Short mmCIF file of C-alpha atoms in Angstrom, two decimals:
data_model
loop_
_atom_site.label_atom_id
_atom_site.label_comp_id
_atom_site.label_asym_id
_atom_site.label_seq_id
_atom_site.Cartn_x
_atom_site.Cartn_y
_atom_site.Cartn_z
CA UNK A 28 60.16 70.49 150.52
CA UNK A 29 58.37 73.25 149.34
CA UNK A 30 55.11 73.77 152.13
CA UNK A 31 52.71 73.15 149.28
CA UNK A 32 54.47 69.95 148.58
CA UNK A 33 54.00 69.15 151.59
CA UNK A 34 50.23 69.65 151.95
CA UNK A 35 49.99 68.31 148.69
CA UNK A 36 51.12 65.02 150.06
CA UNK A 37 48.97 64.98 152.86
CA UNK A 38 45.75 65.40 150.99
CA UNK A 39 46.81 62.98 148.55
CA UNK A 40 47.07 61.05 151.69
CA UNK A 41 44.57 62.19 153.63
CA UNK A 42 42.08 61.08 150.06
CA UNK A 43 43.99 57.31 150.27
CA UNK A 44 42.65 57.08 153.57
CA UNK A 45 39.30 56.82 152.95
CA UNK A 46 39.91 53.95 150.66
CA UNK A 47 40.98 52.38 153.45
CA UNK A 48 40.11 48.37 153.91
CA UNK A 49 37.47 48.60 151.24
CA UNK A 50 36.78 45.87 149.43
CA UNK A 51 37.95 45.36 145.87
CA UNK A 52 39.57 48.28 146.05
CA UNK A 53 42.07 49.86 148.86
CA UNK A 54 44.07 52.12 150.32
CA UNK A 55 46.73 50.39 146.95
CA UNK A 56 44.68 51.15 144.66
CA UNK A 57 43.67 54.17 144.87
CA UNK A 58 46.65 55.44 146.19
CA UNK A 59 48.02 54.03 142.66
CA UNK A 60 44.87 56.08 140.64
CA UNK A 61 46.08 59.16 142.20
CA UNK A 62 49.67 57.85 140.53
CA UNK A 63 48.38 57.82 137.24
CA UNK A 64 46.18 60.34 137.26
CA UNK A 65 48.92 62.00 138.37
CA UNK A 66 51.29 60.68 134.60
CA UNK A 67 48.20 61.69 132.83
CA UNK A 68 48.30 65.30 133.89
CA UNK A 69 52.32 65.10 133.18
CA UNK A 70 52.42 63.88 130.31
CA UNK A 71 49.28 65.25 129.20
CA UNK A 72 50.31 69.31 130.07
CA UNK A 73 53.49 69.06 130.50
CA UNK A 74 53.32 69.41 134.03
CA UNK A 75 55.66 68.65 137.25
CA UNK A 76 55.35 67.15 139.42
CA UNK A 77 53.92 68.80 142.06
CA UNK A 78 51.33 71.23 139.55
CA UNK A 79 50.61 67.51 138.29
CA UNK A 80 49.56 66.51 141.62
CA UNK A 81 47.40 69.42 142.52
CA UNK A 82 45.40 69.07 139.66
CA UNK A 83 45.09 65.14 140.36
CA UNK A 84 44.40 65.75 143.95
CA UNK A 85 41.28 68.29 142.68
CA UNK A 86 39.89 66.09 140.27
CA UNK A 87 40.06 63.04 142.60
CA UNK A 88 38.85 64.45 145.24
CA UNK A 89 35.75 66.69 143.03
CA UNK A 90 34.58 63.61 141.64
CA UNK A 91 34.69 61.62 145.30
CA UNK A 92 32.63 64.51 146.48
CA UNK A 93 30.17 63.77 143.31
CA UNK A 94 30.27 59.98 142.15
CA UNK A 95 31.19 58.72 145.90
CA UNK A 96 33.67 55.34 145.76
CA UNK A 97 31.89 53.62 143.30
CA UNK A 98 32.77 56.76 140.79
CA UNK A 99 36.15 56.77 141.82
CA UNK A 100 36.27 53.31 141.16
CA UNK A 101 35.09 52.78 137.96
CA UNK A 102 37.64 55.84 136.89
CA UNK A 103 40.15 54.19 137.59
CA UNK A 104 39.50 51.54 134.77
CA UNK A 105 39.57 54.36 132.89
CA UNK A 106 42.35 55.23 133.79
CA UNK A 107 44.66 53.02 133.73
CA UNK A 108 43.41 51.98 129.82
CA UNK A 109 44.47 56.03 128.38
CA UNK A 110 47.72 55.53 131.33
CA UNK A 111 48.46 52.14 128.92
CA UNK A 112 49.06 54.08 126.10
CA UNK A 113 50.86 57.38 127.48
CA UNK A 114 53.47 57.86 125.96
CA UNK A 115 56.52 57.60 128.61
CA UNK A 116 59.20 59.27 126.88
CA UNK A 117 57.26 62.29 128.30
CA UNK A 118 57.61 61.08 132.56
CA UNK A 119 60.84 60.59 132.24
CA UNK A 120 62.15 64.53 132.68
CA UNK A 121 59.41 64.67 135.33
CA UNK A 122 60.67 66.96 137.65
CA UNK A 123 58.92 67.01 141.48
CA UNK A 124 60.11 70.29 143.24
CA UNK A 125 61.68 69.10 146.33
CA UNK A 126 64.06 70.22 148.84
CA UNK A 127 67.68 67.43 148.31
CA UNK A 128 68.69 65.72 151.16
CA UNK A 129 71.23 67.06 153.73
CA UNK A 130 74.97 65.96 154.06
CA UNK A 131 74.97 67.27 156.22
CA UNK A 132 73.49 68.64 159.70
CA UNK A 133 71.81 71.93 158.69
CA UNK A 134 73.29 73.83 162.81
CA UNK A 135 69.72 74.66 163.07
CA UNK A 136 69.48 72.37 166.20
CA UNK A 137 66.81 71.88 168.88
CA UNK A 138 68.77 71.05 171.25
CA UNK A 139 66.62 68.09 172.05
CA UNK A 140 68.94 64.78 172.57
CA UNK A 141 69.66 61.32 170.91
CA UNK A 142 71.50 58.44 171.63
CA UNK A 143 71.15 55.84 168.60
CA UNK A 144 71.44 52.10 169.69
CA UNK A 145 71.41 49.88 166.75
CA UNK A 146 72.98 52.32 164.33
CA UNK A 147 73.61 50.59 161.23
CA UNK A 148 73.00 52.85 158.40
CA UNK A 149 71.80 55.93 160.37
CA UNK A 150 68.02 55.60 159.05
CA UNK A 151 66.37 56.53 161.73
CA UNK A 152 68.69 57.96 163.65
CA UNK A 153 68.77 60.88 160.16
CA UNK A 154 65.28 61.92 160.58
CA UNK A 155 65.54 62.77 164.16
CA UNK A 156 69.29 64.73 162.34
CA UNK A 157 67.20 66.53 160.19
CA UNK A 158 64.19 68.00 162.52
CA UNK A 159 66.99 69.30 163.97
CA UNK A 160 67.81 66.46 167.27
CA UNK A 161 71.69 66.07 168.17
CA UNK A 162 72.33 62.00 168.06
CA UNK A 163 75.10 62.54 170.84
CA UNK A 164 75.89 59.04 170.27
CA UNK A 165 75.74 56.11 168.82
CA UNK A 166 76.36 51.76 169.04
CA UNK A 167 76.32 49.50 166.99
CA UNK A 168 78.47 45.38 165.96
CA UNK A 169 79.07 45.61 162.39
CA UNK A 170 82.22 47.15 161.99
CA UNK A 171 79.99 48.61 158.43
CA UNK A 172 77.83 50.86 160.68
CA UNK A 173 80.87 52.74 162.83
CA UNK A 174 83.20 53.48 158.86
CA UNK A 175 79.71 54.32 156.88
CA UNK A 176 78.92 56.45 160.40
CA UNK A 177 82.62 57.70 161.15
CA UNK A 178 82.87 58.04 157.31
CA UNK A 179 79.62 61.23 156.81
CA UNK A 180 79.76 62.48 160.93
CA UNK A 181 83.04 61.50 161.58
CA UNK A 182 82.11 63.82 165.24
CA UNK A 183 79.55 61.72 166.51
CA UNK A 184 81.39 58.39 169.77
CA UNK A 185 80.93 55.67 168.32
CA UNK A 186 80.43 52.81 170.69
CA UNK A 187 81.45 49.75 167.79
CA UNK A 188 80.71 46.68 169.92
CA UNK A 189 78.01 43.70 171.49
CA UNK A 190 74.94 46.48 174.38
CA UNK A 191 75.32 43.92 175.74
CA UNK A 192 79.03 44.62 176.78
CA UNK A 193 77.76 48.83 176.96
CA UNK A 194 76.84 49.01 180.47
CA UNK A 195 73.89 52.23 180.35
CA UNK A 196 76.12 54.54 182.17
CA UNK A 197 78.50 54.37 179.68
CA UNK A 198 76.29 54.56 176.86
CA UNK A 199 75.15 57.86 178.66
CA UNK A 200 78.39 58.69 179.37
CA UNK A 201 79.94 58.94 175.92
CA UNK A 202 76.81 60.63 175.71
CA UNK A 203 77.92 63.37 178.02
CA UNK A 204 74.15 62.85 180.21
CA UNK A 205 72.84 61.46 183.16
CA UNK A 206 70.05 58.77 182.85
CA UNK A 207 67.27 61.49 182.79
CA UNK A 208 68.83 63.78 180.54
CA UNK A 209 68.06 61.49 177.08
CA UNK A 210 65.25 63.04 174.91
CA UNK A 211 65.09 60.41 172.73
CA UNK A 212 66.57 57.14 172.53
CA UNK A 213 65.95 55.45 169.16
CA UNK A 214 66.96 51.65 168.72
CA UNK A 215 66.00 48.48 165.69
CA UNK A 216 67.02 45.73 167.28
CA UNK A 217 67.80 42.39 165.26
CA UNK A 218 64.70 41.71 163.36
CA UNK A 219 66.01 37.86 162.07
CA UNK A 220 64.08 36.28 165.60
CA UNK A 221 60.97 37.81 164.40
CA UNK A 222 61.32 37.76 160.22
CA UNK A 223 59.61 35.08 157.79
CA UNK A 224 62.33 35.58 156.26
CA UNK A 225 64.10 33.71 158.55
CA UNK A 226 63.86 30.71 161.05
CA UNK A 227 61.33 32.67 163.38
CA UNK A 228 62.58 31.15 166.56
CA UNK A 229 61.30 34.23 168.23
CA UNK A 230 62.67 34.97 172.11
CA UNK A 231 64.26 31.76 171.94
CA UNK A 232 67.05 32.85 169.08
CA UNK A 233 70.26 34.63 170.44
CA UNK A 234 69.54 36.90 168.77
CA UNK A 235 66.62 38.17 170.96
CA UNK A 236 69.07 39.20 173.62
CA UNK A 237 69.53 43.24 172.85
CA UNK A 238 65.55 43.43 172.28
CA UNK A 239 66.67 42.55 175.56
CA UNK A 240 69.73 44.40 176.37
CA UNK A 241 66.93 47.72 174.80
CA UNK A 242 64.12 47.20 176.96
CA UNK A 243 67.32 47.48 180.50
CA UNK A 244 68.97 51.27 178.60
CA UNK A 245 65.86 52.40 178.66
CA UNK A 246 64.61 51.39 182.56
CA UNK A 247 67.78 53.23 183.58
CA UNK A 248 68.82 55.87 180.54
CA UNK A 249 65.38 57.40 181.33
CA UNK A 250 65.10 58.92 177.93
CA UNK A 251 61.66 61.06 177.85
CA UNK A 252 60.84 59.16 174.90
CA UNK A 253 62.08 55.57 172.83
CA UNK A 254 61.45 55.07 169.54
CA UNK A 255 61.61 51.50 168.94
CA UNK A 256 61.27 49.72 164.97
CA UNK A 257 61.21 45.98 164.30
CA UNK A 258 59.54 44.37 161.20
CA UNK A 259 55.83 43.15 161.82
CA UNK A 260 56.79 39.81 162.25
CA UNK A 261 57.71 39.84 165.96
CA UNK A 262 53.03 40.16 165.65
CA UNK A 263 52.73 37.03 165.31
CA UNK A 264 55.66 35.67 166.58
CA UNK A 265 55.40 33.28 169.05
CA UNK A 266 57.66 32.00 171.81
CA UNK A 267 57.92 28.45 171.42
CA UNK A 268 57.14 26.68 168.14
CA UNK A 269 56.12 22.90 167.92
CA UNK A 270 56.14 20.55 164.65
CA UNK A 271 52.44 19.57 163.99
CA UNK A 272 53.42 16.11 164.10
CA UNK A 273 54.69 16.45 167.72
CA UNK A 274 52.12 18.30 169.17
CA UNK A 275 49.58 15.99 167.44
CA UNK A 276 46.26 17.61 168.30
CA UNK A 277 46.65 18.65 171.37
CA UNK A 278 45.53 22.37 172.34
CA UNK A 279 48.68 24.60 171.81
CA UNK A 280 49.88 25.62 175.08
CA UNK A 281 50.22 30.25 175.70
CA UNK A 282 53.78 30.49 174.42
CA UNK A 283 52.91 28.54 171.33
CA UNK A 284 49.85 31.04 169.82
CA UNK A 285 50.38 33.20 167.73
CA UNK A 286 52.55 36.04 168.69
CA UNK A 287 52.77 34.92 172.30
CA UNK A 288 56.73 37.03 171.82
CA UNK A 289 54.52 39.58 170.70
CA UNK A 290 52.73 40.14 174.34
CA UNK A 291 55.88 38.96 176.51
CA UNK A 292 57.65 42.03 174.92
CA UNK A 293 54.62 43.96 175.43
CA UNK A 294 54.83 43.68 179.38
CA UNK A 295 58.27 44.58 179.20
CA UNK A 296 58.22 47.75 177.90
CA UNK A 297 55.32 48.70 179.88
CA UNK A 298 57.71 47.48 182.67
CA UNK A 299 59.47 50.47 182.50
CA UNK A 300 56.25 52.79 183.66
CA UNK A 301 56.03 54.27 180.31
CA UNK A 302 53.74 54.82 177.99
CA UNK A 303 53.63 52.43 175.07
CA UNK A 304 51.72 52.83 172.18
CA UNK A 305 52.87 50.67 168.49
CA UNK A 306 51.69 50.34 165.43
CA UNK A 307 52.73 49.11 161.77
CA UNK A 308 53.64 51.79 159.20
CA UNK A 309 54.47 51.59 155.76
CA UNK A 310 56.98 53.04 154.61
CA UNK A 311 54.72 53.88 151.21
CA UNK A 312 52.19 56.34 152.93
CA UNK A 313 55.68 58.03 153.30
CA UNK A 314 57.03 59.03 150.06
CA UNK A 315 59.35 55.58 149.34
CA UNK A 316 58.59 53.86 146.69
CA UNK A 317 58.32 50.99 148.23
CA UNK A 318 55.32 48.37 150.09
CA UNK A 319 57.49 47.53 153.28
#
């Protein structure tokens, strides 16, 4: 990405963030408004995307300063009507001035190391790699994950199997590191026990065991930082679910309350001795065209 584009994305984030939590016109509506204004500049003036983004931000920020949030909301409906009448063919050639993702590491290393657990498609680790981190070892139970990494990053050692089968010392040996030498441990333990798309058996689900193994590796490897990714459903998951027809009118027990599973996980994470900070992130706020 060009420096100009990065700066514009920060401005766009600051603009839309002002509407976060506003009843009737929230952050998502502000993003849609800004996107529509960009399209109007692209179609109306033939601008490239970055140029149109700059013009759209100038327009939206001045309107916000002059007329406030209500003025932006009012203008949204006018912009939307104009957007509906746009000649879509003029948007099909819309160009975005960004640097393509590198297919191989640039060689510009920061000297910082990553131990990748639950590597999957390597998406989380790719972000670290592009910032100069060195992924020293990868681990996953999926053969597809193994084949993917070996095809794209053949030099990275890969441990194929259940994390429970590997001692932390074995993982560090493959990485060529000792406890305390790891800079970052990354991982996204299986989400099925906590996902609304599944049965949500929470910590009683055997698939939740890898999460505890992730915590075990953190305790023993002693990285400077760890990054764990999970689905938002973990925040509302219960340790134990009892159907209403069985529970009757009695109050919920502590382990039956929504969020009881996350409280246990958070407690275990804090027992590692690390300062734990968590939040729900929306990929749409970071340039991904999906709400996830």
